[in-house]
Amino acid sequence: MKKVVITVGRQFGSGGRMIARRVAEELGIAFYDKELLTRAAKESGISEELFHSNDEKPTSSLLYSLAMSNFSGEMPLNHRIFLAQFDVIKKIAAEESCVIVGRCADYALRDLPHCGHVFIHADLEFRKKRGIEEYGLPPKSAQGIILRTDKQRANYYNFYTNRKWGSADTYDLSLDSGTIGVDGCVKLIKDFAYIKSEAAQ
Amino acid sequence: MKKVVITVGRQFGSGGRMIARRVAEELGIAFYDKELLTRAAKESGISEELFHSNDEKPTSSLLYSLAMSNFSGEMPLNHRIFLAQFDVIKKIAAEESCVIVGRCADYALRDLPHCGHVFIHADLEFRKKRGIEEYGLPPKSAQGIILRTDKQRANYYNFYTNRKWGSADTYDLSLDSGTIGVDGCVKLIKDFAYIKSEAAQ
């Protein structure tokens, strides 16, 4: 297959990360999730711990950030972390075929013809069941944790891009992992990767 | 292939109808777009002209509709038309494999395991170009017509269902016809139809 990069946004509990990993394995290309943070930390000189604690968390308000940058004379940490990730995503996409999960990678790589952008979602009941069984969430608080995490991801995405997280027209391809199934999603995303790869050359 | 019904929602100018027709042809199954209106008119006894003039148009406000029904003693015409279409969609989906375009068919057929729900979108520039070249829209007013038609479809859909038109999680599969291409969309939707068909049996 010619060079192709697939970015995967995902609702919490949809199995998006697992699906993305299987797509990468079956296509024989690299997979980036938390690995991104390690590399961005190395290249930026910012501590890796700070990348993990700020990972896909919504920033403080823009006004607060602006105020902070005026007082300190430099860009606030959360923005520096975001930009370091942004740079690493662009470098990786220029270097090799891969699958990248989350972290506004679709926005960083928009308009690059060899990059295709996927979103994976599923209904709340399906995600609650997975959250309890796969991640060991306490049944009583599973729903709250899922909705809170999605809200964080949406706020983070909508703050740093001019797009809307979870809206169909933000992505090339959106799939319901609950109704299509994990195997079905992997097959459709692999087909999509081949289509993007051929069209881009 | 075992019995399967694919519903296709679409942004105006995205080529969704053409893609849906090709999927039906290539799978060798029936295709319903305006054909639905003819059948719903026949079965309901309401004039076919009224179906066409009310087609996917937003209803008057619920309050107005309720007031009208109280005065006349029967359900307002736009609701009767919607329900007649709803009945026909359910009958068709029980009878045969097919592709159905628009008209809240995804909502009418929700939770039926042999039915899969697709949304097709594309960016505004792509849709303007197609609108001018394929539908002969005047270049100066093309954008306005596209945005107005989408707003009508969204209002119609959101009024009659408890879902959001164009939100990824409303559908099983959403595709960007501008970036994936018509042939790519046809291939992915056919793959999806086979997945749904196998899973439902």
Coordinates of C-alpha atoms in Angstrom, one line a residue:
Chain A
M1 CA 0.0 0.0 0.0
K2 CA 1.2 3.5 -0.8
K3 CA 1.7 6.0 2.1
V4 CA -1.5 6.6 4.1
V5 CA -2.3 8.1 7.5
I6 CA -5.6 7.4 9.3
T7 CA -6.6 9.5 12.3
V8 CA -9.2 8.1 14.6
G9 CA -11.4 10.3 16.9
R10 CA -13.6 8.2 19.3
Q11 CA -16.3 8.4 21.9
F12 CA -15.2 7.0 25.2
G13 CA -16.1 3.3 25.5
S14 CA -16.8 2.9 21.7
G15 CA -13.7 0.6 21.3
G16 CA -12.2 3.2 18.9
R17 CA -8.7 2.7 20.2
M18 CA -8.9 -1.1 19.9
I19 CA -10.3 -0.8 16.4
A20 CA -7.6 1.7 15.4
R21 CA -4.9 -0.6 16.8
R22 CA -6.3 -3.6 14.8
V23 CA -6.4 -1.5 11.6
A24 CA -2.8 -0.6 12.1
E25 CA -1.8 -4.2 12.8
E26 CA -3.7 -5.6 9.9
L27 CA -2.3 -3.0 7.5
G28 CA 1.2 -3.5 8.9
I29 CA 1.7 0.2 9.8
A30 CA 2.6 2.1 12.9
F31 CA 0.1 3.0 15.7
Y32 CA 0.2 6.1 17.8
D33 CA -1.8 6.8 20.9
K34 CA 0.0 7.6 24.1
E35 CA 3.3 7.0 22.2
L36 CA 2.7 10.5 20.7
L37 CA 3.0 12.1 24.1
T38 CA 6.4 10.4 24.8
R39 CA 7.8 11.7 21.5
A40 CA 6.3 15.2 21.8
A41 CA 7.8 15.4 25.3
K42 CA 11.3 14.4 24.1
E43 CA 11.2 16.8 21.2
S44 CA 9.8 19.8 23.1
G45 CA 11.9 19.4 26.3
I46 CA 8.7 19.6 28.4
S47 CA 8.3 16.9 31.0
E48 CA 6.4 13.8 29.8
E49 CA 4.3 13.8 33.0
L50 CA 2.8 17.2 32.0
F51 CA 1.8 15.8 28.6
H52 CA 0.0 12.9 30.4
S53 CA -1.8 15.2 32.9
N54 CA -2.9 17.6 30.2
D55 CA -3.8 14.8 27.7
E56 CA -7.0 15.8 25.8
K57 CA -8.2 17.9 28.7
P58 CA -10.0 21.1 28.0
T59 CA -7.8 24.2 28.4
S60 CA -8.7 27.0 30.7
S61 CA -10.8 29.7 29.0
L62 CA -9.1 31.6 26.2
L63 CA -9.4 34.8 28.3
Y64 CA -7.6 33.1 31.2
S65 CA -4.9 31.8 28.9
L66 CA -4.4 35.2 27.3
A67 CA -4.2 36.8 30.7
M68 CA -1.7 34.2 31.9
S69 CA 0.5 34.7 28.9
N70 CA 0.5 38.5 29.4
F71 CA 1.6 38.1 33.0
S72 CA 4.3 35.5 32.4
G73 CA 5.5 36.8 29.1
E74 CA 5.2 33.4 27.4
M75 CA 2.5 31.1 26.0
P76 CA 0.6 29.1 28.7
L77 CA 1.7 25.6 29.3
N78 CA -1.4 23.9 27.9
H79 CA -1.0 25.7 24.6
R80 CA 2.7 24.8 24.4
I81 CA 1.9 21.2 25.0
F82 CA -0.8 21.3 22.3
L83 CA 1.5 22.8 19.8
A84 CA 4.3 20.3 20.6
Q85 CA 1.9 17.5 19.9
F86 CA 0.7 19.2 16.7
D87 CA 4.3 19.4 15.4
V88 CA 5.0 15.8 16.2
I89 CA 1.7 14.7 14.5
K90 CA 2.8 16.5 11.3
K91 CA 6.3 15.1 11.4
I92 CA 5.1 11.5 11.9
A93 CA 2.5 11.9 9.1
A94 CA 5.3 13.1 6.7
E95 CA 7.6 10.2 7.7
E96 CA 5.5 7.0 7.6
S97 CA 2.2 5.3 7.1
C98 CA 0.4 5.1 10.5
V99 CA -2.9 5.2 12.5
I100 CA -3.1 8.1 15.1
V101 CA -5.7 8.2 17.8
G102 CA -7.3 11.4 19.1
R103 CA -5.4 14.6 20.0
C104 CA -6.9 16.7 17.1
A105 CA -4.7 14.8 14.6
D106 CA -7.4 15.1 12.0
Y107 CA -7.2 18.9 12.3
A108 CA -3.4 18.9 12.2
L109 CA -3.4 16.8 9.0
R110 CA -6.5 18.4 7.3
D111 CA -6.1 18.9 3.5
L112 CA -3.2 16.4 3.2
P113 CA -4.4 14.1 0.5
H114 CA -2.8 11.0 2.0
C115 CA -4.5 11.5 5.3
G116 CA -8.1 10.2 6.1
H117 CA -10.1 11.0 9.1
V118 CA -12.4 8.6 11.0
F119 CA -14.7 9.0 14.0
I120 CA -16.0 6.0 16.0
H121 CA -19.1 6.2 18.2
A122 CA -21.7 3.9 19.7
D123 CA -24.9 4.3 21.8
L124 CA -24.5 4.9 25.5
E125 CA -25.7 1.5 26.7
F126 CA -23.1 -0.3 24.5
R127 CA -20.4 2.0 25.9
K128 CA -21.5 1.6 29.5
K129 CA -21.4 -2.2 29.1
R130 CA -17.9 -2.0 27.6
G131 CA -16.7 0.5 30.1
I132 CA -17.7 -1.8 33.0
E133 CA -16.5 -5.0 31.4
E134 CA -13.3 -3.8 29.7
Y135 CA -12.1 -0.9 31.7
G136 CA -13.5 -2.0 35.1
L137 CA -15.6 1.2 35.6
P138 CA -17.8 1.0 38.7
P139 CA -21.4 0.3 37.3
K140 CA -22.9 3.1 39.3
S141 CA -20.6 5.8 38.0
A142 CA -19.9 4.4 34.5
Q143 CA -22.4 6.7 32.8
G144 CA -21.1 9.8 34.5
I145 CA -17.5 9.0 33.7
I146 CA -18.3 8.3 30.0
L147 CA -20.3 11.5 29.5
R148 CA -17.7 13.6 31.4
T149 CA -14.8 12.2 29.3
D150 CA -16.7 12.9 26.0
K151 CA -17.4 16.4 27.1
Q152 CA -13.7 16.9 27.9
R153 CA -12.7 15.6 24.5
A154 CA -15.3 17.7 22.7
N155 CA -14.3 20.9 24.6
Y156 CA -10.6 20.2 23.9
Y157 CA -11.3 19.6 20.2
N158 CA -13.7 22.5 19.7
F159 CA -11.3 24.9 21.5
Y160 CA -8.3 24.1 19.3
T161 CA -10.0 23.7 16.0
N162 CA -12.8 25.5 14.1
R163 CA -14.8 22.3 13.8
K164 CA -17.3 20.3 15.9
W165 CA -16.3 17.1 17.5
G166 CA -18.7 14.3 16.7
S167 CA -20.5 16.1 13.8
A168 CA -20.5 13.9 10.7
D169 CA -19.1 16.6 8.5
T170 CA -16.0 17.0 10.6
Y171 CA -14.7 13.5 9.4
D172 CA -14.4 11.6 6.1
L173 CA -15.9 8.5 7.7
S174 CA -17.9 7.9 10.9
L175 CA -18.9 4.5 12.2
D176 CA -21.1 3.1 14.9
S177 CA -19.1 0.3 16.5
G178 CA -22.2 -0.9 18.4
T179 CA -24.2 -1.6 15.3
I180 CA -21.4 -2.4 12.8
G181 CA -19.3 -4.4 15.2
V182 CA -15.6 -4.3 15.8
D183 CA -14.7 -6.7 12.8
G184 CA -17.0 -4.7 10.5
C185 CA -15.4 -1.4 11.5
V186 CA -11.9 -2.8 11.0
K187 CA -12.9 -4.0 7.5
L188 CA -14.5 -0.7 6.5
I189 CA -11.6 1.5 7.8
K190 CA -9.1 -0.8 6.0
D191 CA -11.1 -0.4 2.7
F192 CA -11.2 3.4 3.4
A193 CA -7.4 3.4 3.9
Y194 CA -6.9 1.7 0.5
I195 CA -9.2 4.2 -1.2
K196 CA -7.4 7.2 0.4
S197 CA -4.0 5.7 -0.4
E198 CA -4.8 5.1 -4.1
A199 CA -6.5 8.5 -4.5
A200 CA -3.6 10.5 -3.0
Q201 CA -0.9 9.3 -5.4
Chain B
M1 CA -27.3 -11.5 -0.2
K2 CA -29.9 -11.9 2.6
K3 CA -32.5 -9.3 3.2
V4 CA -31.1 -5.8 3.9
V5 CA -32.5 -2.2 3.8
I6 CA -30.1 0.7 3.6
T7 CA -31.5 4.2 4.3
V8 CA -29.5 7.2 3.0
G9 CA -29.7 10.7 4.5
R10 CA -27.8 13.4 2.5
Q11 CA -26.7 17.0 2.4
F12 CA -28.0 18.8 -0.7
G13 CA -25.5 18.6 -3.5
S14 CA -23.4 15.8 -1.9
G15 CA -24.4 13.3 -4.6
G16 CA -26.1 11.1 -2.0
R17 CA -29.1 10.2 -4.1
M18 CA -26.9 9.2 -7.1
I19 CA -24.6 7.1 -4.7
A20 CA -27.7 5.5 -3.2
R21 CA -29.1 4.6 -6.7
R22 CA -25.8 3.1 -7.7
V23 CA -25.6 1.0 -4.5
A24 CA -29.1 -0.3 -5.2
E25 CA -28.3 -1.1 -8.9
E26 CA -25.0 -2.8 -8.0
L27 CA -26.6 -4.9 -5.2
G28 CA -29.6 -5.7 -7.5
I29 CA -32.2 -4.4 -5.0
A30 CA -35.0 -1.8 -5.2
F31 CA -34.5 2.0 -5.0
Y32 CA -37.0 4.4 -3.4
D33 CA -36.8 8.1 -3.6
K34 CA -39.8 10.0 -5.0
E35 CA -41.3 6.6 -5.7
L36 CA -42.2 6.5 -2.0
L37 CA -44.5 9.5 -2.3
T38 CA -46.5 7.9 -5.2
R39 CA -47.0 4.7 -3.1
A40 CA -47.8 6.6 0.1
A41 CA -50.4 8.7 -1.9
K42 CA -52.1 5.6 -3.3
E43 CA -52.3 3.9 0.0
S44 CA -53.4 6.9 2.1
G45 CA -55.9 8.3 -0.4
I46 CA -54.3 11.8 0.0
S47 CA -53.5 13.5 -3.4
E48 CA -50.0 12.8 -4.7
E49 CA -49.5 16.5 -5.4
L50 CA -49.7 17.2 -1.7
F51 CA -47.0 14.7 -1.0
H52 CA -44.7 16.4 -3.4
S53 CA -45.4 19.9 -2.2
N54 CA -44.8 18.8 1.5
D55 CA -41.8 16.6 0.7
E56 CA -39.2 17.0 3.4
K57 CA -40.4 20.5 4.2
P58 CA -40.4 21.6 7.8
T59 CA -43.8 21.5 9.3
S60 CA -45.4 24.5 10.9
S61 CA -44.7 24.9 14.5
L62 CA -46.1 22.2 16.8
L63 CA -48.2 24.7 18.6
Y64 CA -49.8 25.8 15.3
S65 CA -50.4 22.2 14.3
L66 CA -52.0 21.5 17.6
A67 CA -54.2 24.5 17.3
M68 CA -55.2 23.6 13.7
S69 CA -56.1 20.0 14.7
N70 CA -58.3 21.3 17.5
F71 CA -60.2 23.6 15.2
S72 CA -60.6 21.0 12.4
G73 CA -61.1 18.0 14.7
E74 CA -58.5 16.0 12.8
M75 CA -54.7 15.7 12.5
P76 CA -53.1 18.5 10.4
L77 CA -52.3 17.5 6.8
N78 CA -48.5 17.7 7.1
H79 CA -48.6 15.2 10.0
R80 CA -51.0 12.9 8.1
I81 CA -48.6 13.0 5.1
F82 CA -45.6 12.2 7.3
L83 CA -47.4 9.3 9.0
A84 CA -48.5 7.9 5.6
Q85 CA -44.9 7.9 4.4
F86 CA -43.8 6.3 7.7
D87 CA -46.2 3.4 7.2
V88 CA -45.1 2.9 3.6
I89 CA -41.5 2.9 4.6
K90 CA -42.2 0.2 7.2
K91 CA -44.2 -1.9 4.8
I92 CA -41.5 -1.7 2.1
A93 CA -38.7 -2.6 4.5
A94 CA -40.7 -5.7 5.6
E95 CA -41.3 -6.8 2.0
E96 CA -38.0 -6.5 0.2
S97 CA -34.3 -5.5 0.2
C98 CA -34.0 -1.9 -0.9
V99 CA -32.3 1.5 -0.6
I100 CA -34.5 4.3 0.7
V101 CA -33.4 8.0 0.4
G102 CA -34.3 10.6 3.0
R103 CA -37.8 11.1 4.6
C104 CA -36.7 10.0 8.1
A105 CA -36.5 6.4 6.9
D106 CA -33.7 5.7 9.3
Y107 CA -36.0 6.7 12.2
A108 CA -38.9 4.7 10.9
L109 CA -36.7 1.6 10.7
R110 CA -34.5 2.1 13.8
D111 CA -33.8 -1.0 15.9
L112 CA -34.6 -3.3 13.0
P113 CA -31.5 -5.5 12.7
H114 CA -31.6 -5.9 8.9
C115 CA -31.7 -2.1 8.4
G116 CA -28.5 0.1 8.2
H117 CA -28.4 3.8 8.2
V118 CA -26.1 6.0 6.1
F119 CA -25.5 9.8 5.9
I120 CA -23.6 11.4 3.0
H121 CA -22.1 14.9 3.3
A122 CA -19.4 17.0 1.6
D123 CA -17.9 20.4 2.0
L124 CA -19.8 23.4 0.7
E125 CA -17.4 24.2 -2.2
F126 CA -17.8 20.6 -3.6
R127 CA -21.6 20.8 -3.2
K128 CA -21.7 24.3 -4.9
K129 CA -19.7 23.0 -7.9
R130 CA -22.0 20.0 -8.2
G131 CA -25.1 22.0 -7.7
I132 CA -24.2 24.4 -10.5
E133 CA -22.9 21.7 -12.9
E134 CA -25.3 18.8 -12.2
Y135 CA -28.5 20.6 -11.2
G136 CA -28.1 23.8 -13.1
L137 CA -28.3 26.1 -10.1
P138 CA -27.5 29.7 -10.8
P139 CA -23.9 30.3 -9.6
K140 CA -24.9 33.5 -7.6
S141 CA -27.7 31.8 -5.6
A142 CA -26.3 28.2 -5.4
Q143 CA -24.9 28.6 -1.9
G144 CA -28.1 30.1 -0.5
I145 CA -30.2 27.3 -2.1
I146 CA -27.9 24.6 -0.7
L147 CA -27.9 26.0 2.8
R148 CA -31.7 26.6 2.8
T149 CA -32.4 23.1 1.6
D150 CA -30.2 21.6 4.2
K151 CA -31.9 23.7 6.9
Q152 CA -35.3 22.5 5.7
R153 CA -34.2 18.9 5.8
A154 CA -32.7 19.3 9.3
N155 CA -35.8 21.0 10.6
Y156 CA -38.0 18.3 9.1
Y157 CA -35.9 15.5 10.6
N158 CA -35.4 17.1 14.0
F159 CA -39.1 17.9 14.3
Y160 CA -40.3 14.3 13.6
T161 CA -37.5 12.4 15.4
N162 CA -35.7 12.7 18.7
R163 CA -32.3 12.8 16.9
K164 CA -30.1 15.4 15.2
W165 CA -29.8 15.4 11.4
G166 CA -26.1 15.3 10.4
S167 CA -24.7 14.3 13.8
A168 CA -22.4 11.3 13.4
D169 CA -24.2 9.3 16.2
T170 CA -27.5 9.5 14.4
Y171 CA -26.3 7.1 11.8
D172 CA -24.4 3.8 11.5
L173 CA -22.1 5.1 8.8
S174 CA -21.4 8.7 7.6
L175 CA -19.2 9.4 4.5
D176 CA -17.7 12.5 2.9
S177 CA -18.4 12.1 -0.9
G178 CA -16.0 14.9 -1.6
T179 CA -13.0 13.3 -0.1
I180 CA -13.9 9.6 -0.5
G181 CA -15.3 10.0 -4.0
V182 CA -18.5 8.5 -5.5
D183 CA -16.9 5.1 -6.4
G184 CA -15.3 4.9 -2.9
C185 CA -18.7 5.7 -1.2
V186 CA -20.5 3.1 -3.3
K187 CA -17.9 0.5 -2.4
L188 CA -18.0 1.2 1.4
I189 CA -21.8 1.3 1.5
K190 CA -22.0 -2.0 -0.4
D191 CA -19.5 -3.5 2.1
F192 CA -21.6 -2.1 4.9
A193 CA -24.8 -3.6 3.4
Y194 CA -23.1 -7.1 3.4
I195 CA -22.0 -6.7 7.0
K196 CA -25.6 -5.7 8.1
S197 CA -27.1 -8.4 6.1
E198 CA -24.9 -11.1 7.6
A199 CA -25.2 -9.8 11.1
A200 CA -29.0 -9.6 11.0
Q201 CA -29.7 -13.3 10.2

